[in-house]
Coordinates of C-alpha atoms and ligand atoms in Angstrom, one line a residue:
X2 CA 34.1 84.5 99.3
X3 CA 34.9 80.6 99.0
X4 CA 37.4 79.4 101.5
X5 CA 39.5 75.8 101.7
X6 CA 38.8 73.6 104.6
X7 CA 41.8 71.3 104.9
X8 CA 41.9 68.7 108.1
X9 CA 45.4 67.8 108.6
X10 CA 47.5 65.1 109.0
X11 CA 47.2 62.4 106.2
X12 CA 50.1 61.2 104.3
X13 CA 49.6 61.9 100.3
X14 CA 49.7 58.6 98.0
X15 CA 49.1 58.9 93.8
X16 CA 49.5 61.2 91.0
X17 CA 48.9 64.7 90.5
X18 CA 49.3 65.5 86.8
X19 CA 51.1 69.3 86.5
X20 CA 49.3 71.5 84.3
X21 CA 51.3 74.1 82.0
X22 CA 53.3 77.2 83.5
X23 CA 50.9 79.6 84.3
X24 CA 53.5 82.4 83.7
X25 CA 54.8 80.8 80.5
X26 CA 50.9 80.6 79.1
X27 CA 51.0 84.0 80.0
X28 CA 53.1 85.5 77.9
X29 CA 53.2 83.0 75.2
X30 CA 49.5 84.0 74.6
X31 CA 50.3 87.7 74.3
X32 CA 52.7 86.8 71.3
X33 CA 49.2 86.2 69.7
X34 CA 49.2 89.8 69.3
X35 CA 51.8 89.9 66.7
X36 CA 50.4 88.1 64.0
X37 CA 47.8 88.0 61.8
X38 CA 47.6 84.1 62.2
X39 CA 46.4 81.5 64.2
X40 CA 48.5 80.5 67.2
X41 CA 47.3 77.2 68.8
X42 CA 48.3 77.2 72.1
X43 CA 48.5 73.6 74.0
X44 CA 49.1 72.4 77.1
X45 CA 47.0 76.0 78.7
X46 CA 46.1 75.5 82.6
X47 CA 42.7 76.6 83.4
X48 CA 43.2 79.7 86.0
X49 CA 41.5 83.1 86.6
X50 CA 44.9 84.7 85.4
X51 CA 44.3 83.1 81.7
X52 CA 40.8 84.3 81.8
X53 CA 41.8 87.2 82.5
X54 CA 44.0 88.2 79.9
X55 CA 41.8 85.9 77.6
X56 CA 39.2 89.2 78.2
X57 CA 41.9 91.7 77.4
X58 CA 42.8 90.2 74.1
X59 CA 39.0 89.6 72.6
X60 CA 39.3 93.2 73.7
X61 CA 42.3 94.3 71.3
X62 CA 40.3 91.8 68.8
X63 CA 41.7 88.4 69.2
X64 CA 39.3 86.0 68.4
X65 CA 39.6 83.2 70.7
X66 CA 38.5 79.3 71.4
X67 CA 39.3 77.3 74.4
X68 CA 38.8 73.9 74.6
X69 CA 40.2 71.3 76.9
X70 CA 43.5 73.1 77.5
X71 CA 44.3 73.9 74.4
X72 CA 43.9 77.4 73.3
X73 CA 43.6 79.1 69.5
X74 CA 43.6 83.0 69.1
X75 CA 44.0 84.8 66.3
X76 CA 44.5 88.4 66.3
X77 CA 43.3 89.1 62.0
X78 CA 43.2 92.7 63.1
X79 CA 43.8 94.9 66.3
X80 CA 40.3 96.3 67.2
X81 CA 41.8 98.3 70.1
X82 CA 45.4 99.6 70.8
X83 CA 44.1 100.2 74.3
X84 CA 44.5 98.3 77.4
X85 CA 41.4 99.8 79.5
X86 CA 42.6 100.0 83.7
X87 CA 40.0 97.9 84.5
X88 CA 41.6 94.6 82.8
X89 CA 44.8 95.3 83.6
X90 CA 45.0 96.5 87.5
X91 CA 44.3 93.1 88.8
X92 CA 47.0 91.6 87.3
X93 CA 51.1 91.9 86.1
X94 CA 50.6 90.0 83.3
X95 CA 48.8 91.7 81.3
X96 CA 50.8 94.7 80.9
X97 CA 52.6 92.9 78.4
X98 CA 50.3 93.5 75.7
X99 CA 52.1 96.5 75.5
X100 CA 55.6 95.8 73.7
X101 CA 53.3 93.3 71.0
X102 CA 50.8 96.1 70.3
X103 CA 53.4 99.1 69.7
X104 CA 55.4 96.7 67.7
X105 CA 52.4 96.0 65.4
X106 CA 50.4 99.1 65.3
X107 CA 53.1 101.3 66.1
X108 CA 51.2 103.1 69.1
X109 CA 49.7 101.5 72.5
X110 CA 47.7 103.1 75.7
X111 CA 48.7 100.5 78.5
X112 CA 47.0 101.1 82.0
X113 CA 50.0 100.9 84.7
X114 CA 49.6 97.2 86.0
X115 CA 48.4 95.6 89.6
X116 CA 49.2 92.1 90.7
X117 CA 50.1 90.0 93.6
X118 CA 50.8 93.3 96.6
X119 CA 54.1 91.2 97.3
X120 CA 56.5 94.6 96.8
X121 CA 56.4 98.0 94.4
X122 CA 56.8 95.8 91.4
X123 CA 57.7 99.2 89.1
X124 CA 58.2 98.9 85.3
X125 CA 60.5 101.1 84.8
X126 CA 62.8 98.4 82.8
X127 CA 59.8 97.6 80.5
X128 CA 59.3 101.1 79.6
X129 CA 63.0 101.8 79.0
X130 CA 63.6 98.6 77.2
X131 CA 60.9 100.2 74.9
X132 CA 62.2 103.7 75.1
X133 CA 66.2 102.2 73.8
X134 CA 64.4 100.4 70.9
X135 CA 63.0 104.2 69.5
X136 CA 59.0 104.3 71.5
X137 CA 58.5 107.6 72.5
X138 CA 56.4 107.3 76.3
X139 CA 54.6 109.7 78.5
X140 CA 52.7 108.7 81.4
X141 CA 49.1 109.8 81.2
X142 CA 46.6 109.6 84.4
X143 CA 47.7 106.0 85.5
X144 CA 48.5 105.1 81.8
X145 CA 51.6 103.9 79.4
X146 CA 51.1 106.2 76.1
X147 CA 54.0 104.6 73.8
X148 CA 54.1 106.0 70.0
X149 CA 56.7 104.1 67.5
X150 CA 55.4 105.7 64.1
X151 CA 58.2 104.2 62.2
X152 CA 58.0 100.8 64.2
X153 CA 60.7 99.9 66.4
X154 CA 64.6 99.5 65.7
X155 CA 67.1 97.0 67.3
X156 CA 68.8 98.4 69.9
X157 CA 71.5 97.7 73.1
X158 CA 69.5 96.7 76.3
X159 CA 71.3 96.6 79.8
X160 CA 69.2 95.4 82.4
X161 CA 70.7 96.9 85.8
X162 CA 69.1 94.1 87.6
X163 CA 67.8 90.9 86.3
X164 CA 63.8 91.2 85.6
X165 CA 61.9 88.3 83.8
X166 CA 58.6 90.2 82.8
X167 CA 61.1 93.5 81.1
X168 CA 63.3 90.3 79.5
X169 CA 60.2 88.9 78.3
X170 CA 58.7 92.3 77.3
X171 CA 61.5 93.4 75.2
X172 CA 62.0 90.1 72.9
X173 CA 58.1 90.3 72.1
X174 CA 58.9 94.2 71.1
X175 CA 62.3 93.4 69.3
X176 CA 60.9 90.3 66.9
X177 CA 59.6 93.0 64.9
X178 CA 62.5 95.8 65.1
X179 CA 64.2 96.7 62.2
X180 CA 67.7 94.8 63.0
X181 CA 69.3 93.6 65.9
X182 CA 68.0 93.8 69.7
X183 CA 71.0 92.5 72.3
X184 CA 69.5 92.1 76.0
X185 CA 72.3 91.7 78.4
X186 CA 71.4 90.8 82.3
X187 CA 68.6 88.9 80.7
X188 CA 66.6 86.7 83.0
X189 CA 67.4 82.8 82.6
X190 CA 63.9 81.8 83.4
X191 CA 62.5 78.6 81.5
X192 CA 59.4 80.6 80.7
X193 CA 61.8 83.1 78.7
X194 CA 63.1 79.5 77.0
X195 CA 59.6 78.6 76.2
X196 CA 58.6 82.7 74.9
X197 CA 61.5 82.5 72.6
X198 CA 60.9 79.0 71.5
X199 CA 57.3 79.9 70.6
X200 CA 58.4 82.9 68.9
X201 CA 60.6 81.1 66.7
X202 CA 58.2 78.6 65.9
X203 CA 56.5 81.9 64.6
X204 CA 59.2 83.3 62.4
X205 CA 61.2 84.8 65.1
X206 CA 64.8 84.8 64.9
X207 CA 66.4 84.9 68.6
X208 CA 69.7 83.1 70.2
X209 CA 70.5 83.0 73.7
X210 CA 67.3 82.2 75.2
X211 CA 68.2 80.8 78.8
X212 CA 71.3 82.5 79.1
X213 CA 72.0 86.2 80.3
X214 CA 72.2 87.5 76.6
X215 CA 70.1 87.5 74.3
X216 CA 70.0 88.7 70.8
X217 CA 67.0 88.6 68.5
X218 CA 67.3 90.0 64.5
X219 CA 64.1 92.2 64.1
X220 CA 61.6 90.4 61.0
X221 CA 59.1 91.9 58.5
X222 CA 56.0 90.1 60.1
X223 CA 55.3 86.9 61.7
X224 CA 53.3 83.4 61.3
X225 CA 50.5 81.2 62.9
X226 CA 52.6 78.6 65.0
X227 CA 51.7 75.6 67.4
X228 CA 53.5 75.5 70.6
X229 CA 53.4 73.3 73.9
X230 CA 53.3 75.2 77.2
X231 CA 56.0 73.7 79.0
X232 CA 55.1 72.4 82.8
X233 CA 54.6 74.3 85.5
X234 CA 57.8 74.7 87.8
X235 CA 56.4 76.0 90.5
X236 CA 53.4 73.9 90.7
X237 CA 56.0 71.0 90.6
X238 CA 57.6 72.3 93.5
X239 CA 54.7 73.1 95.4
X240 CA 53.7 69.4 95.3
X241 CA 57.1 67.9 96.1
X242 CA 57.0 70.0 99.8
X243 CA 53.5 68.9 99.9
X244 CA 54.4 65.2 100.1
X245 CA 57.1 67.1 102.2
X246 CA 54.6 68.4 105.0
X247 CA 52.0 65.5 105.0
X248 CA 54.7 62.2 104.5
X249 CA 53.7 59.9 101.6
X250 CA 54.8 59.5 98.0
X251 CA 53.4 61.2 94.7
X252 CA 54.4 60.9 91.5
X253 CA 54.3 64.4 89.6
X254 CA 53.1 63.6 85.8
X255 CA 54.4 65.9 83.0
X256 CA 57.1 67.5 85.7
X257 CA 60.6 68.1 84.6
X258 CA 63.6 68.5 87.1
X259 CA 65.7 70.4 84.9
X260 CA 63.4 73.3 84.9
X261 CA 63.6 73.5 89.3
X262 CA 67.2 74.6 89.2
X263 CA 68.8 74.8 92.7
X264 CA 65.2 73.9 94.0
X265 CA 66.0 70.3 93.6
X266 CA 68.8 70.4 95.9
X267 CA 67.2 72.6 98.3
X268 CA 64.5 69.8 98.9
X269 CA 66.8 67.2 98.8
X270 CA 68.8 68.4 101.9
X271 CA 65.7 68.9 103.5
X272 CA 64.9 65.2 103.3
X273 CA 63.2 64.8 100.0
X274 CA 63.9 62.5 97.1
X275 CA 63.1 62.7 93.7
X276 CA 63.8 60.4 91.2
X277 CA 63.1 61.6 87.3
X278 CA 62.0 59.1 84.3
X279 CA 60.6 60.4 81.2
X280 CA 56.9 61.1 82.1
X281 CA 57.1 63.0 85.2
X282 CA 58.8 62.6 89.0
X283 CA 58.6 60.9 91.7
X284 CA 58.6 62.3 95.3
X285 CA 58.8 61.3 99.1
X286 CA 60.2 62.0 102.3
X287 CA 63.0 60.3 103.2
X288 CA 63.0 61.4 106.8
X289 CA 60.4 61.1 110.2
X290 CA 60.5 64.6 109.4
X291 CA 62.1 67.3 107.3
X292 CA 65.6 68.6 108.3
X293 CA 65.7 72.7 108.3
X294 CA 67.7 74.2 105.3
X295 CA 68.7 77.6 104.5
X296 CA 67.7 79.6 101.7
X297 CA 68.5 82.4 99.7
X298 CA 65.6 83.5 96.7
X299 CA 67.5 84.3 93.3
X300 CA 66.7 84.7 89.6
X301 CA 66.9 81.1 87.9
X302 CA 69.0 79.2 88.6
X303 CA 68.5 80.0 92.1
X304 CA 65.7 78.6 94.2
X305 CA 62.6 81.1 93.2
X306 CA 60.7 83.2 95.5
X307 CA 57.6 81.9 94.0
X308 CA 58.8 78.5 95.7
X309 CA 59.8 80.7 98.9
X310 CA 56.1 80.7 101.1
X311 CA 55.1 76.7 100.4
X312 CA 59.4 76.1 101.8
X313 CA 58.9 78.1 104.6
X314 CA 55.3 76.5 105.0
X315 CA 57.7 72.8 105.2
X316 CA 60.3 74.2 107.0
X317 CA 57.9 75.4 110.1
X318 CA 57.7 71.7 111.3
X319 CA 61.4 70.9 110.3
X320 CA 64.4 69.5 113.1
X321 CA 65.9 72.5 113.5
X322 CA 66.4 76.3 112.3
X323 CA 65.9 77.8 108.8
X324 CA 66.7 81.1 107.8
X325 CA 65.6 82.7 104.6
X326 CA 66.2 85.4 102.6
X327 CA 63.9 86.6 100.4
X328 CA 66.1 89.0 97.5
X329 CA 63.2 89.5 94.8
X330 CA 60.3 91.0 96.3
X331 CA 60.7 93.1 99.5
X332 CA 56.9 92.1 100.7
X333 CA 56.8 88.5 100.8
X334 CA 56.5 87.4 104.0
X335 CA 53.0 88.2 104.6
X336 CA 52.6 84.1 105.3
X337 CA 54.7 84.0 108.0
X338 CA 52.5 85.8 110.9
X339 CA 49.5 83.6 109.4
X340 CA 51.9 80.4 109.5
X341 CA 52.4 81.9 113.3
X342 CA 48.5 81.6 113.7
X343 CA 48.9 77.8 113.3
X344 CA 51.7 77.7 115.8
X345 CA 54.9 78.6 113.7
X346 CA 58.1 80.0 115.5
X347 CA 59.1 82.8 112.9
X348 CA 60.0 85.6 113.3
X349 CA 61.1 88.6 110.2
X350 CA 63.8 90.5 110.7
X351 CA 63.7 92.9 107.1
X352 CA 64.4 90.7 104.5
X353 CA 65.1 87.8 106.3
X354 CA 62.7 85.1 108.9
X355 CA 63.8 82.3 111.4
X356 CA 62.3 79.7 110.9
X357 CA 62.7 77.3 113.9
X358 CA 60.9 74.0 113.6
X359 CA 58.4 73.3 116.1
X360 CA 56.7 69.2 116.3
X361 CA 53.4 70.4 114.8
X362 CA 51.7 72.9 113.6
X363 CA 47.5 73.3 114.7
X364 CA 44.6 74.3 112.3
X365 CA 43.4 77.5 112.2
X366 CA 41.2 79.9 110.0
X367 CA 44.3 81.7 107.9
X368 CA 44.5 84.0 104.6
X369 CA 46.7 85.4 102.9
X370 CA 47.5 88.1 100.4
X371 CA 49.0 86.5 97.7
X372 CA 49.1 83.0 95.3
X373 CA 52.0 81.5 96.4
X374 CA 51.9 82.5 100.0
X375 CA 48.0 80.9 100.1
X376 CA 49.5 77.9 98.7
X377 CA 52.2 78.1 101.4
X378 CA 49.2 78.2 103.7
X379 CA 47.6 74.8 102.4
X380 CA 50.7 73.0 102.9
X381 CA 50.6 74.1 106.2
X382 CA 47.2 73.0 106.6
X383 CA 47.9 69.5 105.1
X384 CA 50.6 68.6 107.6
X385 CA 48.2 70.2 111.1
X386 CA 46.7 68.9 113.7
X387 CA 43.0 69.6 113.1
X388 CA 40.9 71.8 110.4
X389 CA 42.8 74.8 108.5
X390 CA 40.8 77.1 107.1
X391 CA 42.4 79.1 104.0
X392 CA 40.1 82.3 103.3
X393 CA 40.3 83.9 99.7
X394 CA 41.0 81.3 97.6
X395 CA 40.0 83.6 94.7
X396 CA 44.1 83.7 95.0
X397 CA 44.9 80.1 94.9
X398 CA 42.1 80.0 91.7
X399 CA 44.5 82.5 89.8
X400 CA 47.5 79.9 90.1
X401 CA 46.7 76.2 91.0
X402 CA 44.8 74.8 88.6
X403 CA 41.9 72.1 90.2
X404 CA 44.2 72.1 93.5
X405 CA 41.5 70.6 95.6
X406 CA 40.6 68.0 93.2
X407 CA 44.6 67.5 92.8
X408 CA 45.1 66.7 96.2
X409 CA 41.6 64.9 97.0
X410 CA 42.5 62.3 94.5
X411 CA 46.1 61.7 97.5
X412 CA 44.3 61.1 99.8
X413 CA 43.9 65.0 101.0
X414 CA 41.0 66.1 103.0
X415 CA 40.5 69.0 101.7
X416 CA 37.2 70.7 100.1
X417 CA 35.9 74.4 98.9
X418 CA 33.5 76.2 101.2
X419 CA 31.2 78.2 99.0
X420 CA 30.5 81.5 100.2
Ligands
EPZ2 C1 57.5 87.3 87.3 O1 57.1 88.5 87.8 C2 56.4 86.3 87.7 N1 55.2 86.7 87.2 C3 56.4 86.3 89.3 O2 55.4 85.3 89.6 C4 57.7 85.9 89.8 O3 57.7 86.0 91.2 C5 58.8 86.9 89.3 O4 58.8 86.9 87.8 C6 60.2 86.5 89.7 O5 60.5 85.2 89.3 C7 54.8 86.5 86.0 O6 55.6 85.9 85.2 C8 53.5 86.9 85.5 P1 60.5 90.5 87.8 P2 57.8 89.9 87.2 O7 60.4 91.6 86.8 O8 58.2 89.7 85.8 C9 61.9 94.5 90.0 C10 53.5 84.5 90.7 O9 53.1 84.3 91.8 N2 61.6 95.3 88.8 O10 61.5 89.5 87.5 O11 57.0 91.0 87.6 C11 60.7 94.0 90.7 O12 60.1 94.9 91.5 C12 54.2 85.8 90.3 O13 53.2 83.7 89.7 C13 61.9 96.6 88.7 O14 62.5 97.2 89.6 O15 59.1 89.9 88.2 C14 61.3 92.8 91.5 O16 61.9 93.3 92.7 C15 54.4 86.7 91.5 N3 61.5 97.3 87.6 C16 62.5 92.4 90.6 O17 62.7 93.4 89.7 C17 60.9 96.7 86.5 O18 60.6 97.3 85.5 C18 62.2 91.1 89.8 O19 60.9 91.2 89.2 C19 60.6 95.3 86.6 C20 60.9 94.6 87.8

């Protein structure tokens, strides 16, 4: 298994271009499913996940051509209303094929999804979002079995808590209802912005996108569309604590500040600064080094928990204490004993760690069991005294798109270990 070796230390100067949402690509490409068109994808980062759901839809028939990072699939016909467990169980994503497929064929057999082991991660609020818009669903050895015969209708959805993959799920199953779908306690996510915005660019007809309801009037059918994959927040973020942990200044092409929501302010207090102009943003630390913040993870607006690992990785070495609160996911601390490996003072109390700041952190060989937490890792590893070695970066591959080469070209030593 490859591993990053990462010495420590060196301040980050120069660019890092920010490759398209991963999450947004995501789900944007399973909207493929619900036309017979073309839909030409642009801006699509280059990552395991993609691949991966790139296999599951030449599976249902999509025909599909990648070059550079733009993406064209076109689903003529559905060869398969069947999501086999073997392309699905590695990853959340992809149970999403399921709301497009039933809305089209009127039937889908979805394996029950795996993913990131960061908490239960049920889908219960998929299934009844589908259920309240007429599917009938039985749960068959591991497997989603969802019959709509008639197609789906428009129906009241009331999410009891707010979940961005059910949001998403039941606009790409209520574009084609007969009449109108209204999703209240909608997630506010950008990537449900950039769904809905694709959507329409296909036909759709959906208001409210971004805000916490959402009502979208059921069409006939749907067209071939082009649409931009907007950039990738957390990727943006990710950068802006790196320059953070190792001191320096990097401009962040293609980023966008209005799509970091209380992030912004978060890093700022810590002892960031980042100034916006119309290509991208520019970050560096104001401070000898970072001042501890607290945190509290919350749907968008709030600061995400896929930001939460890479701010605890920043806040380890910060004057002072941190405490943070991680509300999504109830596993996601699973950095913090490795961050202890390197010489972190942290300790997890249930949903919450201390974070007190200690001078510097020392290299050591570290894993970790999920993306964001492995990227939480490197940044440790960028700011230590001595080599960090970051084991299964099979993790880091499904998220961070060329991160070595991203952080070479600053001035990072930092390079793959083939194994
Ligand atoms: C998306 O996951 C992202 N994944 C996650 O990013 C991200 O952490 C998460 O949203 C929150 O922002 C993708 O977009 C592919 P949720 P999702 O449904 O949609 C509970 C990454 O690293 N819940 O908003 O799965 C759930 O268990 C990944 O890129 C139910 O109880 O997240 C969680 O506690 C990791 N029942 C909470 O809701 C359901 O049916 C929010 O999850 C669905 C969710």
């Amino acid at each position: 298994m490859d591993k990053l070796a990462i010495i420590g230390g060196r301040p980050l100067f120069g660019e890092i271009a920010i490759s398209g949402a991963k999450n947004s690509a995501l789900k944007v490409m399973a909207a493929s499913l619900l036309t017979d068109e073309t839909l030409t994808i642009f801006n699509v980062p280059r990552l395991a996940d993609v691949d991966m759901l790139l296999k599951l839809l030449a599976q249902h028939g999509v025909d599909v051509t990648f070059e550079g990072p733009t993406l064209t699939l076109q689903a003529r016909t559905i060869a398969s209303t069947e999501a086999p467990y073997d392309l699905v169980r590695k990853m959340r994503a992809t149970f999403n094929v399921l709301g497009p497929l039933l809305a089209r064929e009127g039937k889908a057999k979805v394996s029950l999804p795996g993913g990131c082991a960061i908490g239960a991660r049920p889908v219960d609020l998929h299934l009844k979002a589908l259920a309240a818009m007429g599917a009938k669903i039985d749960l068959d050895e591991g497997y989603v079995v969802a019959a709509a015969p008639q197609g789906l209708s428009g129906a009241r959805i009331d999410f009891p808590i707010v979940s961005v993959g059910a949001t998403e799920h039941a606009i790409l199953a209520a574009v084609l209802a007969k009449g109108e779908t209204v999703i209240s306690n909608a997630a506010r996510e950008p990537e449900i912005v950039d769904l809905a915005n694709c959507l329409m660019a296909m036909g759709a007809r959906i208001e409210g996108a971004g805000t916490s309801t959402i009502a979208v009037s059921g069409v006939p059918r749907l067209h071939g569309a082009h649409h931009t994959v907007l950039p990738d927040r957390i990727e943006t973020g990710a950068y802006a604590m790196a320059a953070g942990v190792a001191g320096g200044e990097l401009y962040l092409r293609h980023a966008r500040l209005d799509l970091l929501g209380a992030a912004v302010g978060v890093l700022e207090e810590a002892g960031l600064k980042l100034t916006a102009d119309p290509t991208g943003v520019r970050v560096r630390r104001t401070l000898d080094r970072c001042r501890a913040v607290n945190l509290v993870t919350q749907p968008f607006p709030g600061f995400p928990t896929d930001l939460q690992a890479q701010f605890m990785a920043l806040m380890t070495t910060a004057d002072g204490t941190s405490v943070i609160k991680e509300t999504i996911f109830e596993n996601r601390f699973m950095h913090a004993p490795e961050l202890g490996r390197m010489g972190a003072n942290i300790s997890v109390d249930g949903q919450t760690a201390t974070v007190r700041g200690v001078r510097r952190l020392k290299g050591a060989p570290v894993m970790a069991t999920d993306l964001r937490a492995s990227m939480g890792l490197v940044l440790a590893g960028l700011g230590a005294e001595g080599q960090t070695l970051v084991n299964r970066v099979y993790h880091l591959d499904r998220g961070f798109e060329r991160l070595e080469d991203k952080l070479v070209q600053c001035g990072a030593l930092i390079e793959r270990v083939r194994g």
